[in-house]
Every structure is written in C-alpha cells, then in structure tokens.
CSV table of C-alpha atoms in Angstrom, one decimal:
chain,number,residue,atom,x,y,z
A,103,MET,CA,-11.7,-9.7,33.6
A,104,ASP,CA,-10.7,-6.4,35.8
A,105,THR,CA,-7.4,-5.8,34.2
A,106,VAL,CA,-7.6,-6.4,30.8
A,107,PHE,CA,-10.7,-3.3,31.1
A,108,GLN,CA,-8.5,-1.1,33.1
A,109,ILE,CA,-5.6,-1.5,30.1
A,110,PHE,CA,-9.1,-0.8,27.9
A,111,HIS,CA,-10.4,2.6,30.0
A,112,GLN,CA,-6.8,3.2,29.9
A,113,ALA,CA,-6.1,3.3,26.4
A,114,GLN,CA,-10.0,4.9,26.0
A,115,SER,CA,-9.0,7.9,28.3
A,116,GLN,CA,-5.6,8.5,26.4
A,117,TYR,CA,-6.5,7.4,23.0
A,118,ALA,CA,-3.6,5.0,22.9
A,119,GLY,CA,-4.2,2.5,20.0
A,120,PRO,CA,-0.8,0.3,20.4
A,121,LEU,CA,-2.2,-0.3,24.1
A,122,LEU,CA,-5.5,-0.5,22.9
A,123,ALA,CA,-4.5,-3.5,20.4
A,124,THR,CA,-2.5,-5.5,23.8
A,125,THR,CA,-6.2,-6.1,25.2
A,126,LEU,CA,-7.1,-7.9,21.2
A,127,SER,CA,-4.4,-10.0,21.3
A,128,PRO,CA,-4.6,-13.9,22.0
A,129,ILE,CA,-1.2,-13.7,23.2
A,130,PRO,CA,-0.8,-13.1,27.2
A,131,PRO,CA,2.3,-10.3,28.3
A,132,PRO,CA,4.8,-11.9,29.0
A,133,HIS,CA,5.2,-10.3,33.2
A,134,ASP,CA,1.2,-12.2,32.9
A,135,PRO,CA,1.0,-15.0,31.3
A,136,THR,CA,-2.5,-16.4,33.1
A,137,LEU,CA,-4.1,-13.3,32.4
A,138,LEU,CA,-5.9,-14.2,29.2
A,139,ARG,CA,-7.1,-17.6,30.9
A,140,ARG,CA,-8.4,-15.9,34.0
A,141,PHE,CA,-10.3,-13.0,31.2
A,142,HIS,CA,-11.7,-16.3,30.2
A,143,LYS,CA,-12.5,-18.1,33.4
A,144,GLY,CA,-14.2,-14.7,35.1
A,145,SER,CA,-17.6,-15.4,33.1
A,146,ASN,CA,-19.5,-18.1,31.3
A,147,VAL,CA,-21.4,-18.4,28.2
A,148,PHE,CA,-24.6,-17.5,29.9
A,149,SER,CA,-23.5,-14.3,31.7
A,150,ILE,CA,-20.7,-12.8,29.0
A,151,GLN,CA,-22.6,-10.5,27.7
A,152,GLY,CA,-24.1,-8.6,30.9
A,153,ASP,CA,-20.7,-8.9,32.2
A,154,ILE,CA,-18.8,-6.9,29.4
A,155,GLN,CA,-21.6,-4.6,29.4
A,156,LYS,CA,-21.1,-3.5,33.4
A,157,TYR,CA,-17.3,-3.6,32.9
A,158,ILE,CA,-17.2,-1.3,29.3
A,159,LYS,CA,-20.0,0.8,31.2
A,160,ALA,CA,-19.2,0.9,34.6
A,161,ARG,CA,-17.6,4.5,34.7
A,162,PRO,CA,-19.1,7.4,33.7
A,163,SER,CA,-20.2,7.6,30.1
A,164,TYR,CA,-17.6,8.6,28.0
A,165,LEU,CA,-18.0,6.7,25.3
A,166,PRO,CA,-21.4,6.9,23.5
A,167,ASN,CA,-23.8,4.6,23.6
A,168,PRO,CA,-23.3,3.1,20.2
A,169,GLU,CA,-19.6,2.8,20.0
A,170,ALA,CA,-19.9,1.3,23.7
A,171,ASN,CA,-21.9,-1.7,22.2
A,172,ALA,CA,-19.8,-2.0,20.3
A,173,TRP,CA,-17.2,-2.8,21.9
A,174,ILE,CA,-19.2,-5.4,23.9
A,175,ASP,CA,-20.0,-7.4,20.3
A,176,ILE,CA,-16.4,-7.6,20.2
A,177,TYR,CA,-15.1,-8.5,24.0
A,178,VAL,CA,-18.1,-10.7,23.7
A,179,ALA,CA,-16.5,-11.8,20.2
A,180,TYR,CA,-13.3,-12.4,21.9
A,181,TRP,CA,-14.0,-14.4,25.0
A,182,LYS,CA,-15.4,-16.8,22.8
A,183,ALA,CA,-12.2,-17.1,21.0
A,184,LEU,CA,-10.0,-17.7,23.2
A,185,GLY,CA,-12.3,-20.0,24.6
A,186,GLU,CA,-11.5,-22.2,21.2
A,187,ILE,CA,-8.1,-21.2,22.1
A,188,LEU,CA,-7.6,-22.4,25.6
A,189,ARG,CA,-9.7,-26.1,24.9
A,190,ALA,CA,-7.1,-26.5,21.8
A,191,GLU,CA,-3.8,-25.9,24.2
A,192,THR,CA,-5.3,-27.9,26.9
A,193,GLY,CA,-6.3,-31.2,24.3
A,194,HIS,CA,-10.2,-30.8,24.8
A,195,HIS,CA,-10.6,-30.3,21.0
A,196,ARG,CA,-11.9,-32.0,18.0
A,197,ASP,CA,-9.9,-32.8,14.9
A,198,ASP,CA,-11.2,-29.2,13.2
A,199,TRP,CA,-10.2,-27.1,16.6
A,200,ALA,CA,-8.4,-24.6,14.0
A,201,ILE,CA,-10.7,-24.2,11.6
A,202,LYS,CA,-13.2,-23.2,15.1
A,203,VAL,CA,-10.1,-21.1,16.3
A,204,TYR,CA,-9.9,-18.8,12.9
A,205,GLU,CA,-13.5,-18.7,13.2
A,206,ALA,CA,-14.2,-17.6,16.5
A,207,TRP,CA,-11.0,-15.2,15.6
A,208,LYS,CA,-12.6,-13.7,12.2
A,209,GLU,CA,-15.6,-13.1,13.7
A,210,ILE,CA,-13.6,-10.1,16.2
A,211,LEU,CA,-12.1,-8.9,13.0
A,212,THR,CA,-15.5,-8.9,11.0
A,213,LEU,CA,-17.2,-6.9,14.3
A,214,LEU,CA,-14.2,-4.7,14.5
A,215,ILE,CA,-14.5,-3.4,10.6
A,216,ARG,CA,-18.4,-2.6,11.6
A,217,GLY,CA,-17.4,-0.3,14.3
A,218,TYR,CA,-15.9,1.9,11.9
A,219,SER,CA,-19.3,2.8,10.3
A,220,PRO,CA,-20.5,5.9,11.1
A,221,ALA,CA,-23.2,3.9,13.3
A,222,SER,CA,-20.6,2.9,15.8
A,223,GLY,CA,-18.0,5.8,14.8
A,224,PHE,CA,-14.3,4.4,16.1
A,225,GLY,CA,-11.7,7.0,15.9
A,226,ALA,CA,-9.2,6.3,13.6
A,227,TRP,CA,-6.5,6.0,16.9
A,228,THR,CA,-7.6,2.8,17.3
A,229,MET,CA,-6.5,1.1,13.9
A,230,PRO,CA,-4.3,-0.9,15.7
A,231,CYS,CA,-6.5,-3.1,17.0
A,232,LEU,CA,-7.0,-4.3,13.1
A,233,TYR,CA,-3.4,-4.5,12.5
A,234,THR,CA,-3.3,-6.9,15.6
A,235,VAL,CA,-6.4,-8.5,15.2
A,236,GLY,CA,-5.5,-9.4,11.0
A,237,LYS,CA,-2.0,-10.4,11.8
A,238,TYR,CA,-3.2,-13.0,13.7
A,239,LEU,CA,-6.0,-14.2,11.7
A,240,ARG,CA,-3.9,-15.0,8.7
A,241,VAL,CA,-2.0,-16.7,11.3
A,242,PHE,CA,-5.0,-18.9,12.5
A,243,ALA,CA,-6.1,-19.5,9.0
A,244,ILE,CA,-2.5,-21.2,7.8
A,245,LYS,CA,-3.2,-23.4,10.7
A,246,ALA,CA,-6.7,-24.7,9.9
A,247,ASP,CA,-5.7,-25.1,6.7
A,248,GLU,CA,-2.4,-27.4,7.5
A,249,GLU,CA,-5.0,-29.1,10.2
A,250,GLN,CA,-7.6,-29.6,6.9
A,251,SER,CA,-4.7,-31.0,4.7
A,252,LYS,CA,-4.5,-33.4,7.7
A,253,MET,CA,-7.6,-34.4,7.4
A,254,PHE,CA,-7.8,-34.8,3.9
A,255,GLY,CA,-4.5,-36.9,4.3
A,256,GLN,CA,-2.7,-34.3,2.3
A,257,GLU,CA,0.8,-35.2,4.1
A,258,GLY,CA,1.4,-39.2,4.3
A,259,GLY,CA,-0.8,-39.3,6.6
A,260,PRO,CA,-3.4,-42.4,7.2
A,261,GLU,CA,-5.9,-41.4,5.2
A,262,ASP,CA,-3.1,-40.9,2.8
A,263,ASP,CA,-4.3,-43.3,-0.2
A,264,GLY,CA,-2.6,-40.8,-3.5
A,265,LEU,CA,-5.9,-39.3,-3.9
A,266,GLY,CA,-6.1,-36.2,-1.9
A,267,ASP,CA,-5.0,-34.0,-4.4
A,268,ASP,CA,-7.5,-35.2,-6.8
A,269,VAL,CA,-10.7,-34.4,-3.8
A,270,MET,CA,-9.4,-31.0,-2.4
A,271,GLY,CA,-7.6,-29.2,-5.3
A,272,SER,CA,-4.7,-26.7,-4.2
A,273,VAL,CA,-7.4,-23.7,-3.9
A,274,GLU,CA,-9.0,-25.6,-1.5
A,275,LYS,CA,-5.7,-26.4,0.2
A,276,ASN,CA,-5.7,-22.6,0.7
A,277,LYS,CA,-9.0,-22.1,1.6
A,278,TRP,CA,-8.7,-21.0,5.0
A,279,LEU,CA,-6.2,-18.2,4.0
A,280,GLU,CA,-7.6,-17.5,0.7
A,281,ASP,CA,-10.8,-16.3,3.0
A,282,ALA,CA,-8.2,-14.5,5.3
A,283,ALA,CA,-7.0,-12.3,2.8
A,284,ARG,CA,-10.6,-10.8,1.7
A,285,VAL,CA,-11.2,-10.2,4.9
A,286,ILE,CA,-8.2,-8.0,5.7
A,287,ASN,CA,-8.8,-7.1,2.0
A,288,GLU,CA,-11.8,-5.2,3.7
A,289,VAL,CA,-9.4,-3.7,6.4
A,290,PHE,CA,-7.6,-2.2,3.4
A,291,ARG,CA,-10.1,-1.1,1.7
A,292,LEU,CA,-11.8,0.7,4.5
A,293,CYS,CA,-8.4,2.7,5.0
A,294,ILE,CA,-7.8,4.1,1.8
A,295,SER,CA,-12.1,5.0,1.3
A,296,ASP,CA,-11.8,7.6,4.4
A,297,ARG,CA,-12.6,11.0,3.7
A,298,ALA,CA,-11.8,12.0,7.1
A,299,PRO,CA,-9.7,15.1,7.5
A,300,ILE,CA,-5.9,13.8,7.3
A,301,GLU,CA,-5.4,13.9,11.1
A,302,GLU,CA,-7.9,11.5,12.3
A,303,SER,CA,-7.9,10.1,8.9
A,304,ARG,CA,-7.9,6.1,8.9
A,305,LYS,CA,-5.0,6.5,6.3
A,306,TRP,CA,-2.5,5.9,8.8
A,307,GLY,CA,-2.9,2.7,8.9
A,308,ILE,CA,-2.6,2.9,5.1
A,309,TYR,CA,1.3,0.5,4.7
A,310,ASN,CA,0.9,-1.9,7.7
A,311,THR,CA,-2.3,-2.9,6.9
A,312,THR,CA,-1.5,-3.1,2.9
A,313,ASN,CA,2.2,-4.7,4.7
A,314,LEU,CA,-0.5,-7.4,6.0
A,315,LEU,CA,-1.6,-8.1,2.6
A,316,PHE,CA,1.1,-8.9,0.9
A,317,LYS,CA,2.8,-10.8,3.8
A,318,THR,CA,-0.7,-13.3,2.8
A,319,TYR,CA,-0.7,-12.5,-1.1
A,320,PHE,CA,2.6,-14.4,-1.1
A,321,LYS,CA,1.9,-16.9,1.2
A,322,LEU,CA,-1.1,-17.8,-1.6
A,323,ASN,CA,1.6,-17.0,-4.2
A,324,SER,CA,-0.7,-15.0,-6.1
A,325,ILE,CA,1.7,-12.1,-6.7
A,326,GLY,CA,-0.9,-10.5,-9.0
A,327,LEU,CA,-3.1,-9.5,-6.3
A,328,SER,CA,-0.5,-7.4,-4.7
A,329,LYS,CA,-0.3,-5.9,-8.0
A,330,ASN,CA,-3.1,-5.0,-7.7
A,331,ILE,CA,-3.1,-4.0,-4.2
A,332,LEU,CA,0.2,-1.4,-5.4
A,333,ARG,CA,-1.5,-0.2,-8.5
A,334,ALA,CA,-4.7,1.1,-5.6
A,335,LEU,CA,-1.8,2.8,-3.6
A,336,GLN,CA,-0.4,4.5,-6.7
A,337,ALA,CA,-3.6,5.7,-8.1
A,338,THR,CA,-4.5,7.3,-4.7
A,339,LYS,CA,-0.7,8.7,-3.2
A,340,ALA,CA,-1.7,11.9,-3.7
A,341,ASP,CA,-4.6,11.5,-1.2
A,342,PHE,CA,-2.3,10.0,1.5
A,343,PRO,CA,0.3,12.0,3.8
A,344,PRO,CA,3.9,12.0,2.5
A,345,ILE,CA,5.3,8.1,3.4
A,346,GLU,CA,7.9,9.8,5.5
A,347,ASN,CA,5.7,11.0,8.2
A,348,PHE,CA,4.6,7.2,8.8
A,349,PRO,CA,6.7,4.8,11.1
A,350,LYS,CA,9.8,3.8,9.5
A,351,SER,CA,9.1,0.1,10.7
A,352,HIS,CA,5.9,0.8,8.0
A,353,ILE,CA,8.0,2.2,5.3
A,354,VAL,CA,10.9,-0.7,5.7
A,355,THR,CA,8.7,-3.7,5.4
A,356,PHE,CA,6.2,-1.7,2.6
A,357,LYS,CA,9.2,-0.9,0.1
A,358,TYR,CA,10.7,-4.3,0.5
A,359,TYR,CA,7.7,-5.9,-0.7
A,360,VAL,CA,7.6,-3.3,-3.9
A,361,GLY,CA,11.1,-4.2,-4.3
A,362,VAL,CA,10.3,-7.9,-4.4
A,363,ILE,CA,6.9,-7.2,-6.4
A,364,TYR,CA,9.5,-5.4,-9.4
A,365,PHE,CA,12.1,-7.7,-8.6
A,366,LEU,CA,9.6,-10.8,-9.9
A,367,ASP,CA,8.6,-8.6,-12.9
A,368,GLU,CA,12.2,-8.5,-13.6
A,369,GLU,CA,11.8,-4.6,-13.1
A,370,TYR,CA,14.9,-4.7,-11.9
A,371,ALA,CA,16.5,-1.1,-11.8
A,372,ARG,CA,13.0,-0.1,-9.9
A,373,ALA,CA,13.7,-3.2,-7.7
A,374,GLU,CA,17.2,-2.3,-6.5
A,375,GLU,CA,15.6,1.8,-6.1
A,376,SER,CA,12.9,0.1,-3.2
A,377,LEU,CA,15.6,-2.8,-1.8
A,378,THR,CA,17.9,-0.3,-1.1
A,379,GLU,CA,15.5,2.4,0.7
A,380,ALA,CA,14.6,-0.3,2.6
A,381,PHE,CA,17.9,-1.3,3.5
A,382,HIS,CA,19.5,2.2,4.3
A,383,MET,CA,16.2,2.5,6.8
A,384,CYS,CA,16.8,-0.9,8.6
A,385,HIS,CA,17.7,-0.7,11.9
A,386,LYS,CA,21.6,-1.5,12.9
A,387,ASP,CA,20.6,-4.8,14.8
A,388,ALA,CA,18.1,-5.6,12.4
A,389,HIS,CA,20.3,-8.2,10.7
A,390,LYS,CA,17.6,-10.7,9.9
A,391,ASN,CA,15.5,-8.2,8.1
A,392,LYS,CA,18.9,-6.6,6.2
A,393,GLU,CA,19.3,-10.8,5.6
A,394,LEU,CA,15.8,-10.7,3.6
A,395,LEU,CA,16.6,-7.9,2.1
A,396,LEU,CA,20.3,-8.6,0.7
A,397,THR,CA,19.0,-12.0,-0.1
A,398,TYR,CA,17.0,-9.6,-3.9
A,399,LEU,CA,19.5,-7.0,-3.7
A,400,ILE,CA,22.2,-9.6,-4.5
A,401,PRO,CA,20.7,-10.8,-8.2
A,402,THR,CA,19.4,-7.5,-8.4
A,403,HIS,CA,22.8,-6.1,-8.4
A,404,LEU,CA,23.9,-9.2,-11.2
A,405,HIS,CA,21.3,-7.2,-13.6
A,406,THR,CA,21.9,-3.9,-12.6
A,407,SER,CA,25.4,-3.0,-12.5
A,408,HIS,CA,26.8,-6.2,-12.9
A,409,THR,CA,28.6,-6.3,-9.4
A,410,LEU,CA,29.1,-9.4,-7.2
A,411,ALA,CA,28.7,-9.0,-3.2
A,412,THR,CA,32.2,-8.8,-2.1
A,413,ASP,CA,33.4,-11.4,0.7
A,414,ILE,CA,33.3,-8.9,3.2
A,415,LEU,CA,29.7,-8.6,2.8
A,416,LEU,CA,28.9,-11.8,2.9
A,417,ASN,CA,30.8,-12.3,6.0
A,418,THR,CA,29.0,-10.2,7.9
A,419,TYR,CA,25.8,-11.4,7.2
A,420,LEU,CA,26.8,-15.2,7.3
A,421,PRO,CA,23.7,-17.1,7.0
A,422,LEU,CA,23.6,-16.0,3.6
A,423,LYS,CA,27.4,-17.7,2.6
A,424,PRO,CA,26.0,-21.0,1.9
A,425,THR,CA,23.7,-19.2,-0.5
A,426,PHE,CA,25.5,-16.8,-2.4
A,427,ALA,CA,29.1,-17.7,-2.2
A,428,PHE,CA,29.8,-20.8,-4.5
A,429,LEU,CA,28.1,-19.4,-7.5
A,430,LEU,CA,29.4,-15.8,-6.9
A,431,ALA,CA,33.0,-17.1,-7.3
A,432,ALA,CA,31.8,-19.7,-9.9
A,433,ILE,CA,30.6,-16.2,-12.3
A,434,ARG,CA,34.1,-14.0,-10.8
A,435,SER,CA,36.1,-17.0,-12.3
A,436,GLY,CA,34.2,-18.0,-15.3
A,437,CYS,CA,34.0,-21.7,-14.7
A,438,LEU,CA,31.2,-22.4,-15.7
A,439,ALA,CA,31.0,-25.7,-14.1
A,440,ASP,CA,31.0,-24.7,-11.1
A,441,PHE,CA,28.2,-22.3,-11.4
A,442,SER,CA,25.9,-25.0,-12.9
A,443,ASN,CA,26.7,-27.1,-9.8
A,444,GLY,CA,25.6,-23.9,-7.6
A,445,MET,CA,21.9,-23.5,-9.1
A,446,ILE,CA,21.8,-27.5,-9.3
A,447,THR,CA,23.0,-27.6,-5.3
A,448,GLN,CA,20.6,-24.8,-4.4
A,449,GLU,CA,18.3,-25.0,-6.7
A,450,SER,CA,15.0,-25.7,-4.0
A,451,GLN,CA,16.2,-23.1,-1.8
A,452,TYR,CA,16.5,-20.6,-4.8
A,453,VAL,CA,13.3,-21.2,-6.3
A,454,GLN,CA,11.6,-21.5,-2.3
A,455,ARG,CA,13.0,-17.9,-2.6
A,456,ARG,CA,11.7,-17.1,-5.8
A,457,ILE,CA,15.1,-15.9,-7.5
A,458,TYR,CA,16.4,-19.5,-8.9
A,459,LEU,CA,15.8,-17.6,-12.5
A,460,SER,CA,17.1,-14.2,-12.0
A,461,LEU,CA,20.2,-16.1,-10.5
A,462,GLU,CA,20.4,-18.4,-13.7
A,463,ARG,CA,20.3,-15.3,-16.2
A,464,ALA,CA,23.6,-14.1,-14.5
A,465,ARG,CA,24.8,-16.9,-16.6
A,466,ASP,CA,26.0,-14.5,-18.8
A,467,LEU,CA,28.2,-13.1,-16.4
A,468,CYS,CA,30.0,-16.1,-15.7
A,469,VAL,CA,30.2,-16.6,-19.8
A,470,ARG,CA,32.0,-13.1,-20.4
A,471,ASN,CA,34.5,-13.8,-17.6
A,472,LEU,CA,35.4,-16.8,-19.0
A,473,LEU,CA,35.8,-14.9,-22.9
A,474,ARG,CA,37.6,-12.3,-20.8
A,475,LYS,CA,40.4,-15.1,-19.7
A,476,VAL,CA,40.6,-16.7,-23.3
A,477,TRP,CA,41.1,-13.1,-24.4
A,478,LEU,CA,43.7,-12.5,-22.2
A,479,LEU,CA,45.6,-15.2,-23.1
A,480,GLU,CA,44.9,-14.3,-26.4
A,481,GLY,CA,47.6,-11.2,-26.3
A,482,GLY,CA,45.0,-8.7,-24.1
A,483,ARG,CA,44.4,-5.2,-25.8
A,484,GLU,CA,47.4,-6.1,-28.3
A,485,ASN,CA,44.8,-8.9,-29.6
A,486,THR,CA,41.1,-7.2,-30.8
A,487,ARG,CA,40.5,-9.8,-33.3
A,488,VAL,CA,40.4,-13.6,-31.0
A,489,LYS,CA,39.0,-16.8,-33.7
A,490,ILE,CA,34.8,-18.0,-32.6
A,491,GLY,CA,36.6,-21.4,-32.4
A,492,THR,CA,39.5,-20.1,-29.9
A,493,PHE,CA,36.5,-18.7,-27.9
A,494,ALA,CA,34.6,-22.4,-27.6
A,495,THR,CA,37.9,-24.4,-27.2
A,496,GLY,CA,38.0,-22.0,-24.2
A,497,MET,CA,34.5,-23.1,-22.9
A,498,ARG,CA,34.7,-26.2,-24.0
A,499,PHE,CA,38.3,-27.0,-22.0
A,500,SER,CA,37.2,-24.8,-18.9
A,501,MET,CA,34.5,-27.7,-18.7
A,502,VAL,CA,36.8,-30.4,-18.7
A,503,VAL,CA,38.6,-29.4,-16.2
A,504,SER,CA,36.8,-28.5,-13.3
A,505,ALA,CA,35.2,-32.1,-14.1
A,506,TRP,CA,38.7,-33.1,-14.1
A,507,MET,CA,39.1,-31.5,-10.2
A,508,SER,CA,35.8,-32.3,-8.7
A,509,GLY,CA,37.2,-36.1,-9.7
A,510,SER,CA,34.3,-36.6,-12.0
A,511,THR,CA,34.0,-36.9,-16.0
A,512,PRO,CA,32.4,-35.5,-18.3
A,513,GLU,CA,28.8,-37.2,-19.6
A,514,SER,CA,30.3,-36.9,-23.4
A,515,VAL,CA,33.7,-36.0,-24.3
A,516,SER,CA,34.6,-36.0,-28.4
A,517,SER,CA,37.7,-37.3,-29.5
A,518,GLU,CA,39.7,-35.0,-28.8
A,519,GLY,CA,39.0,-35.0,-24.8
A,520,LEU,CA,36.7,-32.3,-24.8
A,521,PRO,CA,33.2,-32.0,-23.9
A,522,ALA,CA,30.6,-33.0,-26.8
A,523,GLY,CA,28.1,-31.2,-27.7
A,524,MET,CA,29.3,-27.4,-27.9
A,525,GLU,CA,30.0,-26.6,-30.8
A,526,ASP,CA,31.4,-22.9,-32.6
A,527,ASP,CA,27.8,-21.6,-33.6
A,528,GLU,CA,26.7,-22.2,-30.3
A,529,VAL,CA,29.1,-20.5,-29.1
A,530,GLU,CA,28.9,-17.3,-31.6
A,531,CYS,CA,25.5,-17.0,-30.4
A,532,LEU,CA,26.6,-16.2,-27.2
A,533,ILE,CA,28.8,-13.9,-28.0
A,534,ALA,CA,26.0,-12.4,-30.0
A,535,GLY,CA,24.0,-11.8,-27.0
A,536,LEU,CA,26.6,-10.6,-25.0
A,537,ILE,CA,27.3,-8.2,-27.4
A,538,TYR,CA,23.7,-7.2,-27.5
A,539,LYS,CA,23.7,-7.0,-23.4
A,540,GLY,CA,26.4,-5.2,-23.9
A,541,LEU,CA,28.8,-7.4,-21.8
A,542,ILE,CA,31.3,-7.4,-24.6
A,543,LYS,CA,32.3,-5.0,-26.8
A,544,GLY,CA,32.8,-5.3,-30.5
A,545,TYR,CA,30.8,-6.9,-33.4
A,546,ILE,CA,31.3,-10.6,-35.0
A,547,SER,CA,32.7,-10.5,-38.5
A,548,ARG,CA,30.5,-13.7,-39.9
A,549,GLU,CA,33.1,-13.9,-43.0
A,550,HIS,CA,36.0,-14.7,-41.3
A,551,ALA,CA,34.6,-16.2,-38.2
A,552,ILE,CA,36.0,-14.2,-35.8
A,553,VAL,CA,35.5,-11.4,-32.8
A,554,VAL,CA,36.7,-8.1,-33.8
A,555,LEU,CA,36.9,-6.3,-29.8
A,556,ASN,CA,36.8,-2.3,-28.6
A,557,ARG,CA,40.6,-1.2,-29.1
A,558,LYS,CA,40.1,2.4,-27.2
A,559,GLY,CA,37.6,1.3,-24.7
A,560,GLU,CA,36.7,-1.3,-22.4
A,561,ALA,CA,36.6,-4.4,-24.6
A,562,PHE,CA,34.7,-6.7,-21.7
A,563,PRO,CA,32.8,-3.4,-19.2
A,564,GLY,CA,33.1,-4.2,-15.8
A,565,THR,CA,36.0,-6.2,-15.5
A,566,GLY,CA,37.9,-3.3,-15.6
A,567,VAL,CA,40.0,-4.3,-19.5
C-alpha cells in the first residue's frame, strides 16, 4: 500500500489531478504490473478501514478532517473493487462476477461524487479522478451486460431456447450500461452546475465528461439523449471558459461527437464545420482518429459540396479504401449498377457506422453523372434539348452493360434486351428531383417530353460542364 499512498500524498501536495487519478485505476502501470495485487494483499476485510486511515492521516494534517474521511471511504471502496477484479482474473468467481465488479466500481464513483459536496469539499483539480473512474465504469457496465446476456442465453448458448428476447427485452440487454449512464450524468451535472470562480471551477472538466456521456449514449444508440446534453451545454455556454482554452484532446473528441450528431440529423453544413475543425486539430500521427472523422466527412462532402474523396486521400488512409473506393468510383463513372452493388456489399458496415442512409442519398450524384454522359453523347453544349426517352435509354443501357461486364444477367429484360421497369415517367421524376436539388440546371418541357438545359452556365453543376 505504501506506493499507492506515496503517489496520493505527492499528488495532493502538488495539486496534480492526473497523477491522483492513477491511484484509482483498475489497471496497474506498465512499469509496476504487480502494484494493484500488492495493494490488495496489504490488508484484509477486517482492518482495511483502519489501515487506509493510517496511510491517509499519517502525515501532518494538510487535509481537513471531512475531506480526509471522504478519501478514506473512496480508497476502502477501491480496495473492495480490486478484490472483485482480482477474483475474476484468477478464476475464483461466480457467474455474476462482472456484475459484482461493476457494482463495486460504481460505489467508488458514487463516493467520489459525494466528495464534491460542501461537506467534503474536494477541489476542482481532482476532476481527473471522476473521469478515470467513470471511464472504467462504462467498460465494466458493458462487460456486465455481456455476461448477463450469456446467463440469459441470448448469444446462442446452451440455455438459449429461442425465448431469451421475450424474457429480457432490449432495455434489459443494456441494463448496466444505462445505469452507468445515469451515474456519469451526475458527474456532468456536477460540472455544469458549479458556481465557483472560473479559476477553481469544475467546469474545466465539462468537455471531458460530456465526451464520456456521448460515448456511452452512442453505445446505447440513444442519440436523442446526446442532443439533450448538447442543448444543456449551449444553454449555459456563456458561463464556460472559451473552448480553445481546454485541452486539445477534449476539444477534438467533443467536435467529433457533435459533428456526428449533426450528421445523423442531416444538418450537413454544421456537421462539416465540426468534423473539419476536429480533423485539423488532430495530432499528425493520430491516424485512427482521422479515419474516424473521415468516415463521416467523406459522406458529408457528398451533400455539402458534391465532391468525392480523391484517390490520394484514400491511399493515405488505407483502412477507408475498402469502405469507400468502389462506391465513389461508381458515382464518378455514373454507373448505377456498381453503385447498387457497392451499397449491398458494404451494407452491414454502413449501417453499423450509421452512414448508410447518407450514402444512399448520394445516388443522385451517380444519376447526375450518368445523365451528363448521355448529354455529352448527344452533343454536349451544342445540344441543350435532350429527350427524356434518350435519358431513359441511357440509364437502361448502363445497367445492362454493367450486368454483362460482371458476368450476370439482369433480373428482367425487355424485348429490346433492356431492363424492364425503367419507364420514361420514372426517369422524368428523377430528373425533376435533380433539377430541384440543383444538380441539373434547366427545366422539363412536358409538352415536348424534353429536358431544356442551361446554355450559359453549367448544365450539370460541379462537373465542369
């Protein structure tokens, strides 16, 4: 126990929050892998309270008595939680070991939150402790939910008789993570409601705590709750220090989640702003973070500026290439069949990343580029009037050629050898939609069944013609 409390006293004397937080981690430092095991073996259930009291109050009393007592309770709870973790690691545990670990760890966070009451008076500099304990509470909650699912036979185990989902609904599947979200939300309220002078305010932990809440709500697929947090922040924004004064790591993560929230709400201009700021603030070697940001920036640019990610960009961030390269090539070439195949092939990944609907709506760009090809074949700038039937034939022909090149046969073929079902009226509706969205400049003359394209400017904006 000596080592842990030497660090504790050093952190207290230096007001070093991050250093103090290391004494409440469930993972030992790399340079001392047996630290936590030694800490737990240094006492027993009968004497732990007195032992920790001796360590915390052994030095001249620089901590007020109520604050010292609060820290004693926290480290007693920490010792008990380590016991549950060590039992789980050594295999001496019951089926509900993950739940026991979660409940023991939750007690630490509950006591920490209580420590910021006027009675105990923890300083704002200790806020990193709240984040560290809250971060691992989320991890233990996810593990507890996984283990509970196995106990109820929801993963195809021997107990699974097909009734698991009926016995335990979708809410119960995330029971512990939802409970963790409620506790972490208390940390958020602790930060946002602090009225202390800004120099010693808990508001300096607001973005780090918000990021932890966002991460938890996204795991629960509760985006609506994330919006509530965002509204609460915006309502009290005037009371916060300027965001640029916070650690860059806090800002980048916050901007990322805010950008994704706007992206899912289809507010693409605001999403682009937040995601771009986060991307430019990322460390040059943080490739994983940049890939996550580009996962949403690439589809966002399809909607805001109708621009496609370049091959140089995809070659720089190679993990993104299988995700986007084929689909973007289909849009660039105006090949509807390839676009559809790309959406089907990557469907599960797109749905998991919540970008499926956004990419599906980019089908309009693919149609626009195909119609542009037909127009160029019809004379381009020299011909500003193109029959709707000509555009329809081009679309049908494109799908047949793609099917033959891939060695397959269209599902239904008309007597002319073209896919049946693509009527001229349907193509007319598509063109009307593209004109409304500004992807084609012109108008439809229904009387003559032609599309009259812009002669002076770009007939197909964004394509250079």
